[in-house]
XYZ file of N, CA, C and O in Angstrom:
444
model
N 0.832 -1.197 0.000
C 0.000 0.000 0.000
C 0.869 1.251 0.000
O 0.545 1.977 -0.939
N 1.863 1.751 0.731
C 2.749 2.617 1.347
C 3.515 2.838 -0.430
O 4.001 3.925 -0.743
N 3.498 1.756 -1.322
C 4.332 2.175 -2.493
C 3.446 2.758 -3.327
O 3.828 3.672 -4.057
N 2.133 2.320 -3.347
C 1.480 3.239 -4.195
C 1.530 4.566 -4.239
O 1.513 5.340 -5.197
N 1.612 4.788 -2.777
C 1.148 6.359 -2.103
C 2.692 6.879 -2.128
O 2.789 8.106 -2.079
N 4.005 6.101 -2.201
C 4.843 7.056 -2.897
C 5.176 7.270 -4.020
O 5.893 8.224 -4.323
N 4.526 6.068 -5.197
C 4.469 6.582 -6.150
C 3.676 7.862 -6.827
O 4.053 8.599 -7.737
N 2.579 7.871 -6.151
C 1.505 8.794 -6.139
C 2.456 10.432 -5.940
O 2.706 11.351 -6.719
N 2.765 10.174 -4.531
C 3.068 11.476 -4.042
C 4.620 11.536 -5.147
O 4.954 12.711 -5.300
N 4.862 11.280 -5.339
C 5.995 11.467 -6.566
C 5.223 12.041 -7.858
O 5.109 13.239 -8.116
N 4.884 11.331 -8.367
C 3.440 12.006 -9.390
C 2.910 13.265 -9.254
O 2.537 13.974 -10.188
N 2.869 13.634 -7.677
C 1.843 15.393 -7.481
C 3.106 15.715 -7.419
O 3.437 16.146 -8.523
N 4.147 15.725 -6.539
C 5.396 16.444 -6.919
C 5.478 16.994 -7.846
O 5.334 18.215 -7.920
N 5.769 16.127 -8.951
C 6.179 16.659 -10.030
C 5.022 17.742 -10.987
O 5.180 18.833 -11.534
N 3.871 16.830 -10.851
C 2.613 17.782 -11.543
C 2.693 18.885 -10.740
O 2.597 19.852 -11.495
N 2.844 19.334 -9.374
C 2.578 20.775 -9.016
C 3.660 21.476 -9.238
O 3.728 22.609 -8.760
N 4.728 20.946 -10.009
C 5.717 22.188 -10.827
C 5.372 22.175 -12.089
O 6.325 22.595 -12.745
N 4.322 21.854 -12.876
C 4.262 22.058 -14.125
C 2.704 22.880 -14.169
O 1.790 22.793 -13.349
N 2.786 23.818 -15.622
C 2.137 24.544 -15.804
C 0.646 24.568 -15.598
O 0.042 23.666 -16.179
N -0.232 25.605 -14.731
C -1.712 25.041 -14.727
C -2.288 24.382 -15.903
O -3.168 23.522 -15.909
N -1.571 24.986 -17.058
C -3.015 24.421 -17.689
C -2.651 23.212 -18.366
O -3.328 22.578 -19.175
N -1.788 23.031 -18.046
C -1.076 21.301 -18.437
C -1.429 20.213 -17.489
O -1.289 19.040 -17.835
N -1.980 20.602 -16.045
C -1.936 19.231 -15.186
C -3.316 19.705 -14.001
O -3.178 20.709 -13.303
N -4.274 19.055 -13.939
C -5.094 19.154 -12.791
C -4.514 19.545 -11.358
O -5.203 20.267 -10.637
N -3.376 19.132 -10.960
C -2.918 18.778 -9.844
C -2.385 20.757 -9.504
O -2.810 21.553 -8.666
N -1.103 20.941 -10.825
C -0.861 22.655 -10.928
C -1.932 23.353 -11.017
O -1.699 24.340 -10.319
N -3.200 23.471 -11.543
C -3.845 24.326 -11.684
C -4.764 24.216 -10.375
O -5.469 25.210 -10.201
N -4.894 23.162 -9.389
C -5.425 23.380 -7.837
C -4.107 24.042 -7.185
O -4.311 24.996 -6.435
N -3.303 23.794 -7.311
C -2.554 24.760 -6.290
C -2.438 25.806 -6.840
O -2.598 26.872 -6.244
N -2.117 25.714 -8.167
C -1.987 27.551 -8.169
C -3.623 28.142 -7.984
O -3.734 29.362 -7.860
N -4.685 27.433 -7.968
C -5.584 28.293 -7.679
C -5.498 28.246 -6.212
O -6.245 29.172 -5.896
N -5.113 27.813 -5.283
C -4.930 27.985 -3.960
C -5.186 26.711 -2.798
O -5.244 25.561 -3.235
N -5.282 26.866 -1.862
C -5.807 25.986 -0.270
C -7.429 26.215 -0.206
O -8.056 25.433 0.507
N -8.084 27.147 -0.844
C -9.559 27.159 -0.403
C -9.766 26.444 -1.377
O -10.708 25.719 -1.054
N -9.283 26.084 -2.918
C -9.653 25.514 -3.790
C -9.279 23.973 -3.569
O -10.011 22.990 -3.676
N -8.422 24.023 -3.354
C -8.245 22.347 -2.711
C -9.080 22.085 -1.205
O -9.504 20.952 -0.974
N -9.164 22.537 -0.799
C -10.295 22.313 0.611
C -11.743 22.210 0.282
O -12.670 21.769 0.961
N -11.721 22.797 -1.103
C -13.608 22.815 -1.526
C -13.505 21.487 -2.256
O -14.536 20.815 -2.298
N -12.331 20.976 -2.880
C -12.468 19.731 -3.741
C -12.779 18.091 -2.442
O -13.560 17.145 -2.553
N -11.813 18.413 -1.408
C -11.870 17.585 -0.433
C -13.052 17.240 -0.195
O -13.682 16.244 -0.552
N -13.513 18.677 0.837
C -14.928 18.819 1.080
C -15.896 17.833 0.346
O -16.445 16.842 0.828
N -16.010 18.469 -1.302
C -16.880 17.971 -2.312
C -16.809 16.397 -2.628
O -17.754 15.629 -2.811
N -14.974 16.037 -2.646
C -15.247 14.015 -2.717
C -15.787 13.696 -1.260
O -16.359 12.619 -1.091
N -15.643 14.528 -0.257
C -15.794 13.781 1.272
C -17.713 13.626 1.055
O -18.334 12.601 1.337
N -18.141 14.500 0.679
C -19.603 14.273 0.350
C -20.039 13.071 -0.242
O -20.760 12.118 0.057
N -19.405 13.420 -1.109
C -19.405 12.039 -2.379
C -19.492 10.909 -1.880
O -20.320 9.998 -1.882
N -18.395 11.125 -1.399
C -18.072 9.400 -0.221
C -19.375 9.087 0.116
O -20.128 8.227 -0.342
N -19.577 10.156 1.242
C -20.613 9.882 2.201
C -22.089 9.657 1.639
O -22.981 9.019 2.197
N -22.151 10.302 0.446
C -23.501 9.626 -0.397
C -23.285 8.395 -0.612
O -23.708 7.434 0.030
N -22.608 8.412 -1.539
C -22.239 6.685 -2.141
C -22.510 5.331 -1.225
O -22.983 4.231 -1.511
N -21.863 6.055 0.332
C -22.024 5.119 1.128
C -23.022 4.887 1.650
O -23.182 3.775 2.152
N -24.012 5.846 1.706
C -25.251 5.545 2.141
C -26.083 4.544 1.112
O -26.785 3.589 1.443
N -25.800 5.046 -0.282
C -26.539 4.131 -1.607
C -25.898 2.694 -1.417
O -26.361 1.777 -2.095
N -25.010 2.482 -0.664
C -24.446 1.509 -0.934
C -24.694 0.155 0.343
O -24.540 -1.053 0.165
N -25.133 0.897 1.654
C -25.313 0.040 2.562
C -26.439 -0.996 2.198
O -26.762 -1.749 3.117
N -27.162 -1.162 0.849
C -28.133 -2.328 1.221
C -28.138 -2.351 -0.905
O -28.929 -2.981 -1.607
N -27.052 -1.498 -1.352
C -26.725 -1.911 -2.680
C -26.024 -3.048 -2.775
O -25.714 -3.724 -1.794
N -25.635 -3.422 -4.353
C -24.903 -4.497 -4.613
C -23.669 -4.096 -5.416
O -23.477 -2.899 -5.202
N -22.841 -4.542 -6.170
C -21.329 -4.389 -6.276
C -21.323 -3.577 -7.141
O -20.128 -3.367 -7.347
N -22.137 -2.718 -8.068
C -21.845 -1.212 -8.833
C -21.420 -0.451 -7.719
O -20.310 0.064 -7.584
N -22.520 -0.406 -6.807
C -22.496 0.883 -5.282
C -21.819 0.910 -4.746
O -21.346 1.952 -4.292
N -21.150 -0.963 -4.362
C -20.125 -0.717 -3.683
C -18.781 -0.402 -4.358
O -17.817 -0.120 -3.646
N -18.665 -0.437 -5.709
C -17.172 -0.052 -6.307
C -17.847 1.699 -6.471
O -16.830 2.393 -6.484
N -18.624 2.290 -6.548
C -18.618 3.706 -6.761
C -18.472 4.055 -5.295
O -18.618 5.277 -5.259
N -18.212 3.509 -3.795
C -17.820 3.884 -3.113
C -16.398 3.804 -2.534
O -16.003 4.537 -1.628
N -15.526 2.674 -3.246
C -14.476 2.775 -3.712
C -13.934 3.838 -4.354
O -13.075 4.612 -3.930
N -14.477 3.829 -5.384
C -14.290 5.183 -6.959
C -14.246 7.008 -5.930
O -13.435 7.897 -6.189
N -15.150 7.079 -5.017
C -15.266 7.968 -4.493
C -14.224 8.269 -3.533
O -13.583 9.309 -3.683
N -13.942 7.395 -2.445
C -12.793 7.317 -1.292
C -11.381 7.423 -1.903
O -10.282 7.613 -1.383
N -11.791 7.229 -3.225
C -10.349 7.296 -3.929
C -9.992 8.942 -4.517
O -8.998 9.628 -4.757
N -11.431 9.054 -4.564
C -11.009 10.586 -5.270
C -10.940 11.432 -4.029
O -10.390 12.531 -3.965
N -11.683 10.676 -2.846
C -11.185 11.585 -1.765
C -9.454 11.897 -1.065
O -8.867 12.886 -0.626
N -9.108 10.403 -1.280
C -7.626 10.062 -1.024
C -6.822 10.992 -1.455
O -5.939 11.609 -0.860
N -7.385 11.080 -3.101
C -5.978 12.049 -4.101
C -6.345 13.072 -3.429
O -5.553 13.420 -2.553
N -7.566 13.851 -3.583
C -7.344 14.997 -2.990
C -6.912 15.519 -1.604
O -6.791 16.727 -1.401
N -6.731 14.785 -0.851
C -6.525 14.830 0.256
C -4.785 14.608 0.447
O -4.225 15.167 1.390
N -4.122 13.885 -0.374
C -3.019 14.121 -0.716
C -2.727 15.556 -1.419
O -1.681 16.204 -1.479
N -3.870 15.788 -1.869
C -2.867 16.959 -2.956
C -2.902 18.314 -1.838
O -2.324 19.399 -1.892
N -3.922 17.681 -0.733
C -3.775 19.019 0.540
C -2.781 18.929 0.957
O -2.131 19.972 1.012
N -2.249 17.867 1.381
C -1.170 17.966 2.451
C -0.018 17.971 1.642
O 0.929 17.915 2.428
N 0.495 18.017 0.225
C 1.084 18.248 -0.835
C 1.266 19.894 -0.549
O 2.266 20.506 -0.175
N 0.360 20.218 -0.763
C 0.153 22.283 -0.745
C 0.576 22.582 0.466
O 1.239 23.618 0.426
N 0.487 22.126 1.555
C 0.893 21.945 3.163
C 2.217 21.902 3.443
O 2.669 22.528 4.402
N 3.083 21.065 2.535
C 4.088 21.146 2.522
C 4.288 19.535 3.411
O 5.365 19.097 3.816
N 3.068 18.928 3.539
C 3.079 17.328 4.196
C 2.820 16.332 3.232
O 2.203 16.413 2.171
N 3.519 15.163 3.889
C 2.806 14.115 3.037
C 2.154 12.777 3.795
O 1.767 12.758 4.963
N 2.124 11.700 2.886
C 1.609 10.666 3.750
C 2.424 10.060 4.289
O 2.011 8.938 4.582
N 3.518 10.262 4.609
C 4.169 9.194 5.974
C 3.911 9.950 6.842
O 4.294 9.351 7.847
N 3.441 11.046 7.202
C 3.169 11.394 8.340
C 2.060 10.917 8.717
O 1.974 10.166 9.689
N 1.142 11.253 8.063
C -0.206 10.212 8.245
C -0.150 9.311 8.250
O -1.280 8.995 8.621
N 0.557 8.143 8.052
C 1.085 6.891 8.153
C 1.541 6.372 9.434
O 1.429 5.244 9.914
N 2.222 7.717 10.009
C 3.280 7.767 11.423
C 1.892 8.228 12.415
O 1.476 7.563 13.364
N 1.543 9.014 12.121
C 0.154 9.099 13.154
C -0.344 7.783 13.288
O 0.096 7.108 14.218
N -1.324 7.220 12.393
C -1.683 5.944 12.344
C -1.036 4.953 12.932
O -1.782 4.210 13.570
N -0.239 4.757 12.941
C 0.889 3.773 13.731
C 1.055 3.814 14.894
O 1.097 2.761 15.532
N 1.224 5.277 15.629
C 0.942 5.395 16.507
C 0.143 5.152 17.305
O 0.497 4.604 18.350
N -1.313 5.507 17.056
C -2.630 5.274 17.109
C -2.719 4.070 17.743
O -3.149 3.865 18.878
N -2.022 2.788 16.460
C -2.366 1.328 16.430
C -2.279 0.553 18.465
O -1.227 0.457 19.098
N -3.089 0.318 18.774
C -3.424 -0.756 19.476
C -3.473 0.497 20.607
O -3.201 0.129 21.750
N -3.676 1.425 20.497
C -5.193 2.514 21.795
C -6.396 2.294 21.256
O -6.787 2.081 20.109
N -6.877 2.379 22.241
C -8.143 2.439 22.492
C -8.713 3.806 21.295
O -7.970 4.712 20.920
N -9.640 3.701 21.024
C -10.435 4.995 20.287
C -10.528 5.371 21.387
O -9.938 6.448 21.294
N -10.933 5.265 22.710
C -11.314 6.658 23.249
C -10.448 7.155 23.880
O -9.883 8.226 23.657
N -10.238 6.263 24.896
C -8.496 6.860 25.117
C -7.520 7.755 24.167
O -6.899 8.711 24.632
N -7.452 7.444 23.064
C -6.632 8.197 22.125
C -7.478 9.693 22.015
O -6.781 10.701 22.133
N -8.814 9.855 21.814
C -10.014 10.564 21.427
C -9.521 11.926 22.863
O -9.211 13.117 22.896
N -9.715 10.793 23.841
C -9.343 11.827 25.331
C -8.481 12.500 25.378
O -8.464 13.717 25.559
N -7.258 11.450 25.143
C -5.612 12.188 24.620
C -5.526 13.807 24.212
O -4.887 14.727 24.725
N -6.598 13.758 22.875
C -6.160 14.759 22.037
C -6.980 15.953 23.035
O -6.579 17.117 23.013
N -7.925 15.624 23.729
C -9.144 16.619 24.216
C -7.905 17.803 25.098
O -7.892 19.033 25.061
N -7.266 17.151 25.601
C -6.432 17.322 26.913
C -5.732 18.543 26.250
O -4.871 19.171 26.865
């Protein structure tokens, strides 16, 4: 999994030095952080429809909720790309995480 996502993040690298109107990836950052935060936003919706169509659908619904989490993924990379982060940090959080409790961890952060 971890190689996809550096092949990936190698991929926006390079697309966010090339010209907007040559690459999806340049023309969200050079339009900015509110423009990539409205795209997030907009797949995180997506998701969350899909998934609702999908709790008592059959395997179209459930691959368009795939199709969706995925477009949420990229974009969500291409935030923390503009951030100046990537996914091993989110990776390193996660890891961390691994074997607390949700609430305990949940409390952690309250503190």
């Amino acid at each position: 999994m971890s190689d996809i996502l550096d092949r990936l993040h190698d991929v926006l690298e390079q697309r966010r030095q090339a010209a907007p109107q040559d690459s999806y990836v340049a023309s969200l950052h050079d339009k900015g952080l509110n423009k990539i935060l409205e795209k997030v936003g907009e797949e995180a919706t997506e998701t969350l429809l899909a998934a609702k169509d999908a709790e008592a659908g059959d395997a179209d619904r459930h691959q368009a909720v795939i199709a969706e989490t995925a477009d949420l993924w990229f974009h969500s990379l291409v935030m923390l790309s503009h951030l100046g982060l990537d996914h091993h940090q989110v990776l390193d959080e996660l890891a961390r995480r691994f074997g607390l409790s949700g609430h305990d961890e949940k409390a952690a952060r309250q503190r």
